[in-house]
XYZ file of C-alpha atoms in Angstrom:
711
model
C 108.299 -62.919 128.245
C 108.379 -65.197 130.918
C 110.865 -65.738 132.813
C 111.399 -69.239 134.548
C 113.932 -70.133 136.995
C 112.795 -74.160 136.193
C 116.158 -76.023 135.497
C 116.884 -79.477 133.879
C 115.780 -81.599 136.357
C 113.152 -79.847 137.834
C 111.391 -78.610 135.302
C 112.156 -80.489 131.987
C 113.276 -84.397 132.976
C 114.219 -84.230 128.946
C 115.391 -87.725 127.983
C 115.509 -89.609 124.934
C 113.324 -92.423 123.267
C 113.334 -94.990 120.767
C 112.881 -93.283 117.372
C 114.306 -90.110 118.372
C 111.775 -89.109 120.355
C 111.287 -86.829 123.396
C 110.158 -86.337 126.185
C 109.409 -83.089 127.826
C 108.582 -82.953 131.843
C 106.302 -80.577 133.115
C 104.522 -79.945 135.266
C 100.781 -78.933 134.279
C 97.171 -79.983 134.414
C 96.156 -81.833 131.353
C 93.963 -84.666 130.119
C 93.764 -87.103 127.073
C 91.770 -86.721 124.008
C 91.984 -90.054 123.038
C 93.178 -93.459 123.491
C 93.004 -94.437 119.268
C 97.014 -94.935 118.668
C 98.648 -94.126 122.075
C 99.632 -97.816 123.042
C 102.001 -97.254 119.994
C 103.143 -94.033 120.896
C 104.268 -94.626 123.815
C 105.384 -98.095 123.921
C 109.281 -96.921 124.226
C 109.055 -94.488 126.406
C 111.102 -94.180 129.486
C 108.801 -91.932 131.265
C 104.731 -92.047 131.714
C 104.528 -89.451 133.785
C 104.655 -85.451 133.140
C 105.570 -84.785 130.459
C 104.927 -83.866 126.508
C 106.349 -86.586 124.165
C 106.955 -85.741 120.675
C 107.653 -89.243 118.534
C 109.800 -89.315 115.619
C 107.072 -89.170 113.744
C 105.813 -86.122 115.357
C 102.829 -86.800 116.912
C 102.725 -84.802 120.670
C 100.815 -86.999 123.284
C 100.674 -84.230 126.617
C 99.544 -86.797 129.900
C 96.783 -85.159 132.052
C 97.829 -83.958 135.383
C 94.546 -82.660 136.388
C 90.682 -84.577 137.463
C 88.714 -84.183 134.412
C 85.549 -83.479 136.345
C 83.267 -82.125 132.990
C 84.651 -78.923 133.602
C 86.382 -79.793 130.208
C 89.423 -79.473 131.179
C 90.447 -83.073 129.331
C 90.431 -80.358 125.743
C 91.234 -77.155 127.243
C 94.189 -77.455 128.889
C 96.402 -79.688 126.206
C 94.282 -76.871 123.978
C 97.211 -74.087 125.891
C 100.009 -76.453 125.539
C 99.488 -77.156 121.786
C 99.396 -73.143 120.966
C 102.563 -71.708 122.364
C 103.570 -75.669 121.312
C 102.887 -74.936 118.077
C 102.048 -77.682 116.656
C 98.754 -78.629 115.246
C 95.340 -79.905 117.310
C 95.421 -83.331 115.713
C 98.573 -84.689 115.765
C 97.858 -84.218 119.696
C 96.826 -87.004 121.818
C 96.164 -87.116 125.684
C 96.487 -89.365 128.096
C 94.987 -89.381 132.057
C 98.341 -89.996 134.926
C 98.191 -90.324 137.973
C 98.652 -88.790 141.156
C 101.461 -87.815 140.811
C 103.263 -84.780 143.523
C 107.034 -85.041 142.425
C 105.904 -83.737 138.296
C 102.720 -82.316 138.773
C 101.578 -79.457 140.872
C 97.445 -78.317 142.155
C 96.204 -81.964 141.426
C 92.451 -80.924 142.081
C 89.559 -79.796 139.973
C 87.874 -77.236 142.867
C 86.748 -73.295 142.623
C 86.800 -73.673 139.119
C 90.595 -72.698 139.528
C 92.000 -74.989 137.161
C 92.576 -72.693 133.747
C 93.243 -70.171 136.157
C 96.061 -71.508 137.783
C 97.389 -73.384 135.554
C 96.840 -70.807 132.592
C 100.601 -69.151 132.677
C 102.552 -72.853 133.230
C 101.185 -74.038 130.656
C 101.664 -71.897 128.025
C 105.409 -71.599 129.419
C 105.903 -75.566 129.347
C 104.768 -75.151 125.656
C 106.825 -72.812 124.511
C 109.626 -73.633 126.030
C 109.909 -77.027 124.215
C 109.078 -74.962 121.174
C 112.508 -72.823 122.192
C 114.447 -76.702 122.605
C 113.211 -77.667 118.889
C 114.283 -74.707 117.054
C 117.395 -74.224 118.523
C 117.860 -77.827 118.273
C 117.798 -77.286 114.553
C 118.873 -73.756 114.375
C 123.008 -75.443 116.130
C 122.437 -78.466 112.225
C 121.628 -75.668 109.931
C 124.551 -73.529 111.396
C 122.547 -70.713 112.562
C 120.856 -68.087 114.608
C 117.548 -69.475 116.254
C 116.311 -65.994 115.681
C 116.534 -66.698 111.661
C 113.792 -69.951 112.778
C 110.138 -70.291 112.800
C 107.296 -72.692 113.169
C 104.108 -73.878 111.994
C 101.951 -76.826 113.345
C 105.205 -79.002 114.064
C 107.751 -77.889 111.663
C 110.590 -75.535 111.545
C 111.548 -72.841 108.579
C 114.877 -71.991 108.323
C 115.188 -68.170 106.246
C 116.457 -70.142 103.811
C 113.436 -71.932 103.011
C 114.833 -74.996 104.363
C 112.350 -76.993 106.851
C 113.289 -79.820 109.692
C 109.123 -81.328 111.389
C 109.622 -82.343 115.371
C 109.914 -85.597 115.312
C 112.674 -85.710 112.782
C 114.953 -83.090 115.096
C 113.212 -84.415 117.979
C 116.404 -86.545 119.106
C 118.305 -84.483 118.651
C 116.261 -81.214 121.536
C 116.859 -83.171 124.232
C 120.964 -82.260 124.391
C 120.050 -78.443 124.420
C 119.929 -76.827 126.934
C 116.608 -76.197 128.149
C 116.322 -71.582 127.852
C 115.433 -69.880 131.082
C 113.144 -66.977 129.109
C 111.410 -68.156 126.014
C 108.592 -65.379 124.687
C 104.933 -66.550 124.402
C 102.704 -65.389 122.164
C 100.493 -62.021 121.729
C 96.434 -63.851 122.518
C 95.892 -61.851 119.535
C 97.957 -64.310 116.846
C 96.796 -67.605 119.160
C 95.466 -69.929 115.944
C 94.221 -73.057 118.538
C 92.710 -71.011 122.193
C 89.522 -68.959 120.980
C 88.633 -71.975 118.839
C 85.397 -74.321 119.039
C 87.057 -77.462 120.351
C 85.797 -80.704 120.584
C 85.790 -82.395 123.623
C 88.512 -85.262 123.767
C 86.790 -87.720 125.138
C 83.472 -87.906 123.209
C 83.520 -90.599 121.356
C 84.323 -92.775 124.566
C 81.379 -91.142 126.330
C 78.997 -91.472 123.616
C 79.660 -95.109 122.617
C 79.693 -96.771 126.919
C 83.679 -96.538 126.980
C 85.599 -97.589 130.098
C 86.300 -93.680 131.174
C 84.555 -93.126 135.093
C 84.744 -95.600 137.823
C 82.108 -97.343 138.209
C 83.637 -99.028 134.269
C 86.779 -99.873 136.397
C 87.730 -103.999 137.019
C 90.472 -106.028 137.802
C 90.876 -110.070 138.111
C 89.546 -110.571 141.332
C 87.809 -108.298 142.965
C 84.753 -108.117 144.961
C 81.305 -105.390 144.338
C 80.513 -103.570 147.859
C 78.120 -101.556 149.209
C 77.889 -100.412 153.069
C 75.235 -100.574 155.244
C 75.321 -97.520 157.680
C 73.799 -95.842 160.506
C 70.059 -94.534 159.113
C 69.855 -91.365 161.063
C 72.984 -89.043 161.300
C 74.427 -89.908 164.773
C 73.277 -93.384 165.591
C 75.443 -95.752 165.896
C 76.240 -99.235 165.139
C 74.539 -101.959 168.316
C 74.135 -104.811 166.648
C 74.449 -106.586 163.883
C 72.316 -109.987 161.635
C 73.722 -112.038 158.212
C 72.086 -114.410 158.284
C 69.986 -113.951 155.652
C 72.586 -112.025 153.964
C 75.027 -114.816 153.921
C 72.150 -116.765 151.467
C 72.068 -114.281 149.068
C 73.591 -115.559 145.857
C 77.066 -113.916 145.268
C 77.884 -112.706 148.161
C 81.466 -113.805 149.655
C 81.526 -111.153 152.778
C 79.750 -109.358 155.231
C 82.295 -107.055 157.271
C 82.027 -104.424 160.287
C 84.328 -101.795 159.540
C 83.694 -98.326 161.833
C 80.197 -97.961 162.747
C 79.251 -99.096 159.217
C 79.043 -103.180 157.336
C 79.753 -103.914 154.279
C 78.909 -106.580 152.724
C 81.330 -108.308 149.424
C 79.439 -109.898 146.212
C 80.667 -110.740 142.687
C 78.230 -108.520 141.608
C 77.120 -105.204 143.140
C 72.939 -106.797 142.301
C 73.905 -108.851 144.676
C 75.707 -106.792 146.894
C 72.936 -104.409 146.593
C 70.651 -107.444 147.850
C 72.294 -108.815 150.228
C 72.894 -104.510 152.145
C 69.022 -105.194 152.133
C 68.482 -107.922 153.945
C 70.981 -107.005 156.191
C 69.602 -106.554 159.107
C 70.415 -103.777 162.641
C 69.812 -101.775 165.634
C 70.961 -98.447 166.429
C 70.872 -96.377 168.820
C 71.163 -92.931 169.389
C 69.808 -89.807 170.523
C 68.861 -87.459 166.529
C 65.966 -85.540 168.043
C 69.123 -82.587 167.515
C 69.966 -82.824 163.950
C 66.195 -81.944 162.780
C 65.544 -79.142 160.294
C 63.220 -77.428 163.277
C 65.821 -77.560 165.262
C 68.245 -76.280 163.385
C 65.772 -74.358 162.050
C 65.634 -72.373 166.205
C 69.503 -71.655 166.211
C 70.150 -70.515 163.968
C 66.819 -67.689 163.551
C 69.159 -66.425 167.340
C 72.147 -66.444 165.953
C 71.354 -63.832 163.660
C 69.793 -61.620 166.496
C 73.092 -62.235 168.609
C 75.829 -59.667 167.895
C 79.626 -60.852 167.112
C 81.790 -60.181 168.810
C 84.340 -60.921 165.726
C 81.968 -59.150 163.054
C 83.490 -60.672 159.274
C 84.288 -56.446 158.913
C 82.872 -53.848 159.848
C 83.450 -50.659 158.648
C 82.014 -46.507 159.407
C 80.128 -46.187 162.458
C 76.333 -48.755 161.634
C 75.254 -47.470 164.993
C 74.550 -44.622 163.947
C 74.067 -44.295 160.996
C 70.916 -46.795 161.475
C 69.681 -44.336 164.354
C 69.574 -41.858 161.558
C 67.157 -43.302 158.748
C 64.301 -42.728 157.979
C 63.395 -46.270 157.689
C 64.716 -49.721 157.534
C 64.398 -51.868 155.123
C 65.420 -55.823 156.783
C 64.163 -58.989 155.457
C 65.445 -62.852 156.341
C 66.122 -65.434 153.873
C 66.580 -69.429 154.180
C 68.753 -71.894 152.330
C 68.138 -75.734 152.822
C 70.787 -78.415 152.712
C 71.722 -79.451 149.508
C 72.677 -83.226 148.625
C 75.176 -83.062 145.266
C 73.424 -86.492 143.839
C 75.827 -86.765 140.718
C 74.881 -89.012 138.029
C 77.157 -90.993 138.866
C 76.770 -92.076 142.243
C 79.930 -92.398 144.999
C 82.308 -95.402 144.122
C 86.141 -95.981 144.557
C 88.818 -98.753 144.134
C 90.742 -100.448 146.299
C 93.394 -102.865 146.599
C 95.166 -103.189 149.986
C 97.955 -105.211 151.097
C 100.549 -105.637 154.102
C 103.270 -102.768 151.245
C 100.798 -100.841 149.083
C 97.363 -99.508 148.322
C 96.624 -99.437 145.217
C 93.525 -96.886 144.700
C 91.524 -96.259 141.275
C 88.498 -93.852 141.301
C 86.813 -90.780 140.518
C 88.219 -88.238 143.315
C 88.966 -84.657 142.668
C 91.501 -83.922 145.042
C 93.648 -86.913 144.861
C 96.716 -85.797 146.707
C 94.241 -85.142 150.403
C 91.897 -88.505 149.522
C 96.701 -90.004 149.686
C 97.475 -88.473 152.097
C 94.342 -89.533 153.660
C 94.706 -93.304 153.711
C 97.846 -93.423 154.186
C 97.002 -92.462 157.228
C 94.426 -94.157 157.696
C 96.677 -97.274 157.126
C 99.850 -96.321 159.241
C 101.474 -96.605 155.643
C 103.950 -94.023 153.939
C 102.204 -91.721 151.193
C 104.028 -93.344 149.470
C 102.955 -96.337 149.629
C 99.513 -95.938 148.356
C 99.133 -94.683 144.733
C 96.260 -92.710 143.250
C 94.592 -93.188 139.620
C 92.212 -90.714 138.680
C 89.689 -91.824 136.761
C 87.505 -89.850 134.417
C 84.480 -88.267 137.110
C 80.563 -88.202 136.223
C 79.805 -85.264 137.888
C 81.021 -84.038 141.286
C 79.297 -80.920 142.354
C 82.279 -80.324 144.952
C 81.256 -84.100 147.251
C 84.457 -85.463 145.245
C 86.608 -83.212 147.360
C 86.076 -85.330 149.987
C 87.761 -88.688 150.199
C 85.433 -90.334 152.437
C 83.978 -93.097 150.227
C 87.792 -94.144 148.733
C 88.272 -93.982 152.720
C 86.201 -96.784 153.112
C 86.721 -98.784 150.556
C 90.126 -99.419 151.033
C 89.244 -99.973 154.939
C 87.048 -102.849 153.581
C 90.299 -103.930 151.447
C 92.492 -104.247 154.281
C 89.268 -106.564 156.563
C 88.538 -108.637 152.663
C 92.719 -108.946 151.997
C 90.917 -108.899 148.002
C 90.663 -106.219 146.116
C 87.622 -103.640 146.208
C 85.130 -101.988 144.748
C 83.296 -100.077 147.149
C 79.655 -98.559 145.106
C 77.347 -96.168 146.501
C 73.340 -96.213 145.456
C 71.574 -93.930 144.563
C 69.953 -93.797 148.419
C 73.390 -94.160 149.766
C 74.627 -91.390 147.934
C 71.590 -89.177 149.477
C 71.473 -90.100 152.838
C 74.848 -91.275 153.940
C 76.290 -88.752 152.422
C 77.920 -84.731 152.808
C 75.117 -81.793 151.601
C 75.234 -78.596 151.613
C 74.415 -77.210 155.365
C 71.361 -74.892 155.354
C 71.621 -71.836 156.085
C 70.065 -68.298 156.931
C 70.527 -64.410 156.060
C 69.883 -61.447 157.213
C 69.712 -58.366 155.722
C 69.307 -54.801 157.402
C 69.715 -51.642 155.572
C 68.933 -47.832 156.688
C 67.758 -45.436 154.800
C 67.787 -41.655 154.243
C 66.410 -39.120 151.763
C 65.798 -42.217 149.784
C 69.286 -43.272 149.698
C 70.701 -46.429 151.551
C 73.107 -44.739 154.571
C 73.874 -48.491 156.039
C 74.058 -52.757 155.632
C 74.107 -54.852 157.850
C 74.570 -58.783 157.352
C 74.196 -61.306 159.135
C 75.135 -64.582 157.728
C 74.921 -68.673 159.731
C 74.202 -72.570 159.032
C 75.396 -75.244 159.454
C 79.025 -76.644 160.407
C 80.257 -73.721 158.469
C 83.714 -71.023 159.662
C 82.435 -68.279 157.926
C 79.043 -67.982 155.352
C 79.402 -64.338 154.503
C 81.826 -63.191 151.676
C 82.679 -60.151 152.815
C 85.808 -58.271 150.324
C 83.189 -59.390 148.050
C 80.444 -56.552 146.984
C 78.838 -54.686 148.335
C 81.703 -54.603 150.964
C 83.229 -50.493 149.041
C 79.549 -49.713 148.450
C 79.121 -48.726 152.180
C 80.615 -46.532 153.554
C 78.601 -48.041 156.731
C 78.625 -51.578 156.194
C 78.446 -54.403 159.286
C 79.066 -58.463 158.007
C 78.617 -60.642 160.630
C 78.711 -64.610 160.373
C 77.673 -67.203 162.983
C 78.279 -71.503 162.751
C 75.935 -74.201 164.183
C 77.275 -77.680 165.137
C 75.618 -80.697 163.552
C 76.570 -84.086 163.466
C 74.967 -84.106 159.962
C 78.271 -84.344 157.497
C 78.229 -81.281 155.233
C 81.278 -80.192 152.344
C 81.380 -77.644 149.596
C 78.657 -77.900 147.315
C 78.799 -75.530 143.472
C 79.635 -72.471 144.561
C 80.797 -72.419 148.013
C 78.711 -70.192 149.744
C 77.661 -67.811 146.990
C 75.880 -70.210 145.914
C 72.606 -69.225 148.522
C 74.445 -65.449 150.126
C 74.376 -64.611 146.077
C 70.523 -65.340 145.235
C 69.406 -63.434 148.544
C 71.627 -60.512 148.754
C 70.484 -60.084 144.408
C 66.378 -60.829 145.557
C 66.959 -57.800 148.769
C 69.164 -55.426 146.622
C 65.832 -55.659 144.109
C 63.842 -54.604 147.006
C 65.380 -51.803 148.548
C 65.666 -50.738 144.941
C 62.129 -50.568 144.805
C 62.149 -49.183 147.897
C 63.725 -46.091 146.541
C 62.512 -45.773 143.846
C 65.018 -46.643 141.412
C 65.608 -49.178 139.022
C 67.684 -52.124 140.201
C 69.903 -51.903 137.186
C 70.726 -48.384 137.459
C 70.556 -48.886 141.673
C 73.492 -51.348 140.926
C 75.413 -48.751 138.755
C 75.091 -46.531 140.799
C 76.444 -49.109 144.332
C 79.542 -49.497 142.115
C 80.091 -46.319 141.627
C 80.575 -45.773 144.749
C 82.235 -48.979 145.126
C 85.031 -46.967 142.676
C 84.792 -43.686 144.781
C 85.733 -45.023 148.092
C 88.309 -47.382 146.379
C 89.960 -44.204 146.218
C 89.563 -43.306 149.402
C 91.553 -46.269 150.519
C 89.137 -49.178 151.269
C 89.397 -52.257 149.488
C 87.787 -55.203 148.386
C 88.101 -58.231 146.141
C 86.235 -57.257 142.607
C 87.048 -54.620 140.192
C 84.331 -52.054 139.564
C 85.363 -51.833 135.813
C 84.413 -55.666 135.070
C 81.596 -55.294 137.223
C 79.629 -52.130 136.082
C 81.218 -54.061 131.754
C 78.248 -57.286 132.582
C 75.926 -55.750 133.623
C 75.813 -53.435 131.404
C 76.130 -55.585 128.662
C 73.532 -57.950 130.189
C 71.289 -55.808 130.041
C 71.869 -54.188 126.220
C 70.904 -57.568 125.045
C 67.837 -58.494 128.012
C 66.554 -54.857 126.102
C 66.249 -54.471 130.429
C 63.296 -52.287 130.501
C 61.936 -52.911 127.458
C 60.182 -56.173 126.945
C 57.092 -56.767 125.166
C 53.794 -57.025 126.452
C 53.190 -60.363 129.667
C 57.108 -60.293 129.551
C 57.753 -59.665 133.877
C 61.938 -59.441 134.404
C 64.522 -59.838 136.647
C 68.142 -59.050 137.364
C 71.105 -60.119 139.878
C 74.982 -59.771 139.130
C 77.758 -61.552 141.091
C 81.434 -61.887 141.199
C 82.614 -65.649 142.036
C 85.325 -67.864 141.350
C 87.490 -64.500 140.012
C 84.444 -64.086 137.506
C 82.197 -61.334 137.121
C 78.385 -61.685 135.387
C 75.189 -60.352 135.164
C 71.972 -62.658 134.738
C 68.183 -61.433 133.747
C 65.193 -63.968 133.761
C 61.951 -63.284 131.407
C 58.923 -64.480 133.123
C 55.454 -65.407 131.508
C 52.279 -65.734 133.050
C 50.319 -69.353 132.508
C 47.466 -71.177 134.899
C 48.178 -68.854 136.649
C 51.800 -70.122 137.166
C 55.296 -68.152 137.119
C 57.228 -69.826 133.785
C 60.707 -69.601 132.936
C 61.273 -68.637 129.874
C 65.090 -67.439 128.705
C 67.860 -66.580 131.112
C 70.238 -63.930 129.242
C 74.221 -64.418 130.628
C 76.514 -61.983 130.600
C 80.033 -62.736 131.295
C 83.935 -61.911 131.420
C 86.029 -64.748 132.588
C 89.243 -63.312 130.059
C 89.781 -65.219 127.961
C 87.523 -67.986 126.302
C 90.206 -70.717 125.271
C 87.390 -73.160 123.932
C 84.534 -71.377 123.453
C 81.342 -74.458 123.343
C 82.809 -75.867 126.237
C 82.210 -72.284 127.839
C 78.799 -72.249 126.441
C 78.397 -75.971 127.610
C 80.166 -74.742 131.558
C 77.898 -71.024 131.480
C 74.580 -73.016 130.497
C 75.254 -76.264 133.051
C 75.454 -73.407 135.487
C 72.690 -71.602 134.902
C 70.018 -74.695 134.578
C 71.355 -76.058 137.266
C 70.587 -73.584 139.393
C 67.136 -72.396 138.093
C 66.432 -76.660 138.686
C 67.655 -76.556 142.964
C 66.353 -73.087 143.420
C 63.076 -73.932 142.326
C 62.278 -77.218 143.051
C 65.423 -78.430 145.950
C 63.936 -79.017 148.883
C 66.277 -81.341 151.537
C 65.161 -81.141 155.001
C 66.033 -83.633 157.904
C 63.845 -85.599 160.838
C 65.828 -86.949 164.032
C 67.893 -87.145 161.944
C 67.230 -88.880 158.886
C 66.540 -87.888 155.506
C 63.834 -87.465 154.578
C 64.051 -87.509 150.205
C 66.463 -90.715 149.013
C 65.652 -90.722 145.601
C 64.614 -88.703 143.100
C 60.620 -89.280 143.624
C 61.139 -86.782 146.841
C 63.938 -85.414 145.765
C 62.620 -82.755 142.845
C 64.854 -82.034 139.711
C 64.890 -79.481 136.999
C 63.431 -81.479 133.634
C 63.530 -81.211 130.695
C 60.142 -79.256 129.646
C 61.257 -76.324 132.328
C 64.747 -75.177 130.511
C 64.444 -72.468 129.688
C 66.533 -71.113 126.794
C 69.690 -69.569 128.018
C 71.903 -66.629 125.401
C 75.491 -66.365 126.661
C 77.524 -63.589 126.628
C 81.151 -63.523 126.892
C 82.065 -60.062 127.288
C 85.725 -60.023 124.757
C 88.725 -59.693 126.552
C 92.529 -60.626 126.414
C 92.853 -61.155 129.871
C 94.429 -63.980 131.108
C 91.481 -66.886 132.096
C 89.513 -67.663 135.741
C 86.657 -68.971 137.014
C 83.424 -71.070 135.026
C 82.778 -73.989 135.721
C 80.282 -72.178 139.392
C 79.468 -68.618 138.320
C 76.805 -69.090 136.635
C 74.555 -69.988 139.171
C 74.874 -67.692 141.767
C 73.422 -65.169 140.265
C 70.452 -67.072 138.633
C 67.484 -67.685 141.637
C 67.953 -64.129 142.134
C 67.042 -63.377 138.651
C 64.268 -66.128 138.031
C 62.566 -64.499 142.006
C 62.961 -61.002 141.551
C 61.374 -61.658 138.156
C 58.610 -63.802 139.182
C 57.911 -60.155 141.421
C 57.356 -58.199 138.394
C 55.147 -61.179 137.109
C 53.292 -61.571 140.967
C 53.733 -59.395 143.273
C 55.118 -61.690 145.222
C 58.306 -61.763 147.130
C 59.998 -64.882 147.070
C 62.784 -65.078 150.554
C 62.948 -68.948 151.242
C 64.210 -72.102 148.721
C 62.751 -74.431 146.439
C 60.619 -71.601 144.897
C 58.137 -73.848 143.941
C 56.943 -74.804 147.270
C 56.823 -70.744 148.735
C 54.589 -70.436 144.798
C 52.621 -73.129 145.631
C 53.309 -75.552 141.879
C 51.591 -78.341 141.271
C 53.858 -80.588 140.238
C 56.707 -79.355 142.468
């Protein structure tokens, strides 16, 4: 049972529609199945915000509130509603909703939390709608609702009489919204847990206009901006004579510290941008990677006045150690490089602003634009398009602000478009980080653990409630920050994307130092965490789930029993409420290590849509391999040293190994999945490469450290 506290107005906003349909509006996060028949179904709807609609034919339309960034919420979340509503999936249509804080909650795509946060709300919404339909049918038949059952949109009573959802919908609108609704036992799920095709797959593969770059409006101009070539520079002057000669260029506008070229096509705008001559001033020497490295290294040796965690007596444990093992790891800046570069449409008039585009955080985008324009938030509308990749970059709103400001100055509707060079050089980056690990070893046991993290523009570069917190009685974690004018932002699995590599690679080295098997070493640490938890020590992860994925990965990879010439490396990490363990297998070819297989075990609760979950998990692994092996980005005097893929190396199809995904069977509520498989893979690879070559890796990219050809 799930108790609701929603009343008729705040939860359902039920209203009749022409043809005997019904609208069930509720707070949810879903998306769009197909455009086929949507216009016909919605034609007579009284409200197209926050609802389930059932038309007289029994077709169910579910509005999507959450941004679709490739994480498959446009399929998985409607599946949850359809499951509890008990409707046939073939009769469901899903349509994207605009930003609407009155009807929806948490319209955000970030932190791999969409399913986790919406799970019970979506189930309750579907189940409550189903109960209202049952109640209406029972009233019609003059029987108790308990005598009715449902199956795929049909209600049946104990006498064998039936009525479809569409036929009873107009009566259901008159029913009171029940406060207590039964939810299905997960063992009875018929839709959840079944492979279901992405609802947008046909539109994507046939080139239908789904993405921000596809959006067009009558009279719209395309804008491309010229921004400072180095972080910390200011625009002194510019010459736009040659730009204005470009066929199709309509205007050149200075806005803030940038210049916008407006044209009738993206090509004309790009040509106009390249023809601009600008003079920039400002001392940018402090914004070089070399300078950042010096500052971060200095902090690694600087005690923090406010440690993030300080358990036991670390100082004494180190003083009494037989040996101290210390290692430092270095992580570079990293661009997001979404397949779809940043873009946004804006139409700003005197009394309102219309925004359309790919955003992971529409509500915050609206707030920022309203502040910029001096408008009230209800004067700003945000319509979401499908997002061609985000990885955290589109959690920010700078590109929407630029579009709004340009539109206001131009007094025209504008679509701002970043070129790939703009996207890579004027973006927001994963902050560069460094970590120093120290352990005290006595009698071949680790008696103390000390981690110091430092990075660019961040508040906390450690995770003090994650493993190994709880595994050591003496533990110290410290974090420092280096300020920079280089803009930074969340990057897929923020902080943990590099911290997991550093930690798990270091643990492998510690295990070998004390003569322990790397897998058994971790299992023993989790058992110690269990003991320490009983003593009152607090941490966020679940010991049993951690042990479960480690054992599953070891079993599926045949850990320690690989055939001759195959070298294995292990890693395990908890993030986004999900547990992942991975084994990498490497072989040597032409004296260079080649990754042949990744075995990945995951505990993420109930898997709503297995085929999508596998895709997400494989994608995270491959993304993690590519950036660990090849990702390298640096600055000289504030200027990015790569502006396109000819200088920024991505993983190639021929380099992608076999990836095996294994889910721990579970009936627990779902947790994150878009990000958790990325953090552990770097260490699994590094540890396998050590097994193959005897060389320890302490920095991204590995190919550079290994001197690999074509790196």
